[in-house]
Amino acid sequence: MERRILAANWKMNPQSAEEAVELARELDRLLAPLPLTKLLFPPFVFLPLLEVRNLTIGAQNVFWEEKGAYTGEVSPPMLKSVGAEWVLVGHSERRNILGERDEDLKRKAEAALKNGLKVVFCVGEKLKDREAGRHFEVIRKQLEYVPKREGVVIAYEPVWAIGTGKNATPEQIGEMHAFIKEIFNTKVLYGGSVKGHNAKELASTEGVDGFLVGGASLKPSEFYKIGEALAE
Ligand code: PEP
């Protein structure tokens, strides 16, 4: 694995298989020369369709059981069988829109690891927690549910910075990444409105081992710019 990680979270995009195949092909071609670990998290349905050589594929979610009567869920062995090597666990959209609880996330991460999948485990505080000065406490609590094992990296994604165009400052990121690494010494990615124009400053922040990128990962030239900043 390269030292730094660039991860694309497509969320529920793009809208068709044709577009997904084309976008993945373009990202694969553009990012090829960058000396980074490059991860792509598309929606489940596109996983078996994407033909990429320079990107490693992962899923945006996983269930904790391996098979059985769990309508609508997707198991770790199923993901492996279509080429996924990583899973995202605990993205704030799953915590806050789909109601996933810390206990659920722990089970998901453990099931993924047991089946040989690597995990990007997302943590992040809400704006009200940050404003009340509770951000370290919130992150400490979320980290209690993270398996502290090889194969797990953390993505620090302040909820108020995701999809909002607002970034955490380098100071806020630096101190939180240091705090996280004191609890679990692993790679820590930053996520939250990373764009072409701010990637350089964020990439040079102490303790940033990579980025988890949402919106900008759907725009190949902008995503490349972010990768370039990370690879410098
Ligand atoms: C994300 O989805 O993890 C994310 C950080 O989104 P965005 O880059 O759009 O803020």
Coordinates of C-alpha atoms and ligand atoms in Angstrom, one line a residue:
M1 CA 0.0 0.0 0.0
E2 CA 1.3 3.5 -0.9
R3 CA 1.8 5.9 2.0
R4 CA -1.2 8.1 1.2
I5 CA -4.8 7.1 0.3
L6 CA -7.1 8.9 -2.1
A7 CA -10.7 7.5 -1.8
A8 CA -13.7 8.4 -3.9
N9 CA -17.1 8.0 -2.3
W10 CA -19.6 8.3 -5.2
K11 CA -22.6 8.2 -2.7
M12 CA -25.8 7.5 -4.7
N13 CA -24.3 8.6 -8.1
P14 CA -24.1 8.5 -11.1
Q15 CA -27.6 7.6 -12.3
S16 CA -26.9 4.8 -14.7
A17 CA -24.6 1.8 -15.3
E18 CA -23.3 3.4 -18.5
E19 CA -22.2 6.6 -16.7
A20 CA -20.6 4.6 -13.9
V21 CA -18.6 2.5 -16.3
E22 CA -17.4 5.6 -18.2
L23 CA -16.6 7.6 -15.1
A24 CA -14.6 4.8 -13.5
R25 CA -12.7 4.3 -16.8
E26 CA -11.8 8.0 -16.9
L27 CA -10.7 8.1 -13.2
D28 CA -8.7 4.9 -13.7
R29 CA -6.8 6.4 -16.7
L30 CA -6.2 9.8 -15.1
L31 CA -5.1 8.7 -11.7
A32 CA -2.8 5.9 -13.0
P33 CA 0.5 7.8 -12.6
L34 CA -0.1 9.0 -9.1
P35 CA 1.8 7.2 -6.4
L36 CA -1.2 6.8 -4.1
T37 CA -3.4 4.0 -2.9
K38 CA -6.5 4.8 -4.9
L39 CA -9.9 3.6 -3.7
L40 CA -13.2 3.8 -5.4
F41 CA -16.5 3.3 -3.5
P42 CA -19.4 3.1 -6.0
P43 CA -23.0 2.1 -5.2
F44 CA -23.3 -1.7 -4.9
V45 CA -25.0 -2.3 -8.2
F46 CA -22.0 -0.9 -10.2
L47 CA -19.4 -3.0 -8.3
P48 CA -19.3 -6.0 -10.8
L49 CA -19.4 -3.7 -13.8
L50 CA -16.4 -1.5 -13.3
E51 CA -13.2 -2.4 -15.2
V52 CA -10.4 -0.7 -13.4
R53 CA -6.7 -1.6 -13.1
N54 CA -5.3 1.3 -11.1
L55 CA -8.1 1.7 -8.6
T56 CA -9.1 -0.6 -5.8
I57 CA -12.8 -1.2 -5.4
G58 CA -14.8 -1.0 -2.2
A59 CA -18.4 -0.9 -1.1
Q60 CA -20.2 2.0 0.7
N61 CA -21.9 -0.3 3.2
V62 CA -21.9 -4.0 4.3
F63 CA -24.1 -6.1 6.6
W64 CA -22.7 -8.0 9.5
E65 CA -24.2 -11.5 8.8
E66 CA -22.9 -13.7 6.0
K67 CA -26.2 -15.0 4.6
G68 CA -29.8 -15.5 5.4
A69 CA -33.1 -13.7 5.8
Y70 CA -32.0 -10.1 5.7
T71 CA -33.9 -8.5 2.9
G72 CA -32.0 -5.7 1.1
E73 CA -28.7 -6.4 2.8
V74 CA -25.4 -7.3 1.2
S75 CA -22.9 -9.6 3.0
P76 CA -19.1 -9.5 3.1
P77 CA -18.6 -12.7 1.1
M78 CA -21.0 -11.2 -1.6
L79 CA -18.8 -8.1 -1.8
K80 CA -15.6 -10.2 -2.1
S81 CA -17.1 -12.3 -4.8
V82 CA -17.6 -9.2 -7.0
G83 CA -14.1 -7.9 -6.4
A84 CA -14.5 -5.5 -3.5
E85 CA -11.5 -5.3 -1.2
W86 CA -12.6 -2.4 1.1
V87 CA -15.8 -1.2 2.8
L88 CA -16.8 2.1 4.2
V89 CA -18.3 1.9 7.6
G90 CA -20.0 4.6 9.6
H91 CA -20.3 7.3 7.0
S92 CA -22.3 10.2 8.6
E93 CA -25.0 9.8 6.0
R94 CA -25.6 6.3 7.2
R95 CA -25.4 7.3 10.9
N96 CA -27.7 10.3 10.5
I97 CA -30.1 9.5 7.7
L98 CA -30.3 5.7 8.0
G99 CA -30.0 5.6 11.8
E100 CA -27.0 3.3 12.1
R101 CA -25.8 3.0 15.6
D102 CA -22.3 2.6 17.0
E103 CA -23.0 -1.0 17.9
D104 CA -24.1 -1.8 14.3
L105 CA -21.0 -0.2 12.9
K106 CA -18.8 -2.3 15.1
R107 CA -20.5 -5.5 14.0
K108 CA -20.2 -4.4 10.4
A109 CA -16.5 -3.6 10.7
E110 CA -15.8 -6.9 12.5
A111 CA -17.7 -8.9 9.9
A112 CA -15.8 -7.2 7.1
L113 CA -12.4 -7.8 8.7
K114 CA -13.3 -11.5 9.4
N115 CA -13.9 -11.9 5.7
G116 CA -10.7 -10.3 4.6
L117 CA -12.1 -6.9 3.7
K118 CA -10.3 -3.7 4.7
V119 CA -12.3 -0.9 6.4
V120 CA -12.4 2.8 6.1
F121 CA -14.2 3.7 9.4
C122 CA -15.7 7.2 9.4
V123 CA -16.0 9.3 12.4
G124 CA -17.1 13.0 12.8
E125 CA -18.8 15.4 15.1
K126 CA -21.9 17.5 14.3
L127 CA -21.9 21.2 14.3
K128 CA -23.7 21.5 17.6
D129 CA -21.0 19.3 19.2
R130 CA -18.2 21.4 17.8
E131 CA -19.9 24.6 18.9
A132 CA -20.4 23.2 22.4
G133 CA -16.7 22.2 22.5
R134 CA -17.6 18.5 22.7
H135 CA -15.9 17.4 19.5
F136 CA -13.0 15.4 21.1
E137 CA -15.5 13.7 23.5
V138 CA -17.7 12.7 20.5
I139 CA -14.9 11.3 18.5
R140 CA -13.5 9.4 21.5
K141 CA -16.9 7.8 22.0
Q142 CA -17.2 6.8 18.3
L143 CA -13.7 5.4 18.3
E144 CA -14.6 3.0 21.2
Y145 CA -16.6 1.0 18.5
V146 CA -13.7 0.8 16.0
P147 CA -11.8 -2.5 15.9
K148 CA -8.2 -1.4 16.6
R149 CA -6.7 -3.8 14.1
E150 CA -4.7 -4.0 11.0
G151 CA -6.8 -3.4 8.0
V152 CA -8.7 -0.5 9.5
V153 CA -8.1 3.2 8.6
I154 CA -10.1 6.1 10.0
A155 CA -11.7 8.9 8.0
Y156 CA -12.2 12.0 10.1
E157 CA -15.2 13.7 8.5
P158 CA -16.8 16.6 10.5
V159 CA -20.5 16.3 9.6
W160 CA -20.7 20.1 9.2
A161 CA -18.1 20.0 6.4
I162 CA -19.6 17.2 4.3
G163 CA -21.2 18.4 1.1
T164 CA -21.4 21.9 2.5
G165 CA -18.4 23.6 0.9
K166 CA -17.1 24.3 4.4
N167 CA -13.7 22.9 5.4
A168 CA -12.3 22.2 8.8
T169 CA -9.3 24.4 9.2
P170 CA -5.8 22.9 9.0
E171 CA -5.5 23.6 12.8
Q172 CA -8.8 21.7 13.5
I173 CA -7.8 18.8 11.3
G174 CA -4.2 18.6 12.7
E175 CA -5.3 18.5 16.3
M176 CA -8.1 16.0 15.6
H177 CA -5.9 13.7 13.6
A178 CA -3.3 13.8 16.4
F179 CA -6.0 13.0 18.9
I180 CA -7.3 10.1 16.9
K181 CA -3.8 8.7 16.4
E182 CA -3.2 8.7 20.2
I183 CA -6.2 6.4 20.6
F184 CA -5.6 4.3 17.5
N185 CA -2.3 4.5 15.7
T186 CA -3.4 4.0 12.1
K187 CA -3.8 6.1 8.9
V188 CA -6.3 8.9 9.2
L189 CA -7.9 10.4 6.2
Y190 CA -9.7 13.8 6.1
G191 CA -13.1 14.2 4.5
G192 CA -15.3 17.2 4.1
S193 CA -15.6 19.4 1.0
V194 CA -12.1 18.6 -0.3
K195 CA -11.9 20.3 -3.7
G196 CA -9.3 21.1 -6.3
H197 CA -8.8 24.6 -4.9
N198 CA -8.2 23.6 -1.2
A199 CA -6.5 20.2 -1.6
K200 CA -2.9 21.6 -1.4
E201 CA -3.4 23.3 1.9
L202 CA -5.3 20.3 3.4
A203 CA -2.7 17.8 2.0
S204 CA 0.1 19.6 3.7
T205 CA -1.6 19.5 7.1
E206 CA 0.3 17.4 9.7
G207 CA -1.2 14.0 10.3
V208 CA -3.3 13.8 7.0
D209 CA -2.7 10.4 5.4
G210 CA -5.2 10.9 2.6
F211 CA -8.6 12.1 1.7
L212 CA -12.1 10.7 1.5
V213 CA -13.8 12.7 -1.3
G214 CA -17.5 12.8 -2.1
G215 CA -18.7 15.4 -4.6
A216 CA -15.4 16.2 -6.3
S217 CA -14.8 12.5 -7.0
L218 CA -17.5 12.7 -9.7
K219 CA -15.4 15.2 -11.6
P220 CA -12.4 13.6 -13.0
S221 CA -10.2 16.6 -13.6
E222 CA -10.9 18.0 -10.1
F223 CA -10.4 14.7 -8.5
Y224 CA -7.1 14.4 -10.3
K225 CA -6.0 17.8 -8.9
I226 CA -6.8 16.5 -5.4
G227 CA -4.7 13.4 -6.1
E228 CA -1.9 15.5 -7.4
A229 CA -1.8 17.6 -4.2
L230 CA -1.8 14.5 -2.1
A231 CA 1.0 12.9 -4.1
E232 CA 3.4 15.9 -3.8
Ligands
PEP1 C1 -18.0 12.2 1.8 O1 -19.0 11.8 1.2 O2 -17.4 11.4 2.6 C2 -17.6 13.6 1.7 C3 -16.5 14.0 2.3 O3 -18.3 14.4 0.8 P1 -17.9 15.8 0.2 O4 -16.4 15.6 -0.3 O5 -18.8 16.0 -0.9 O6 -18.0 16.8 1.3

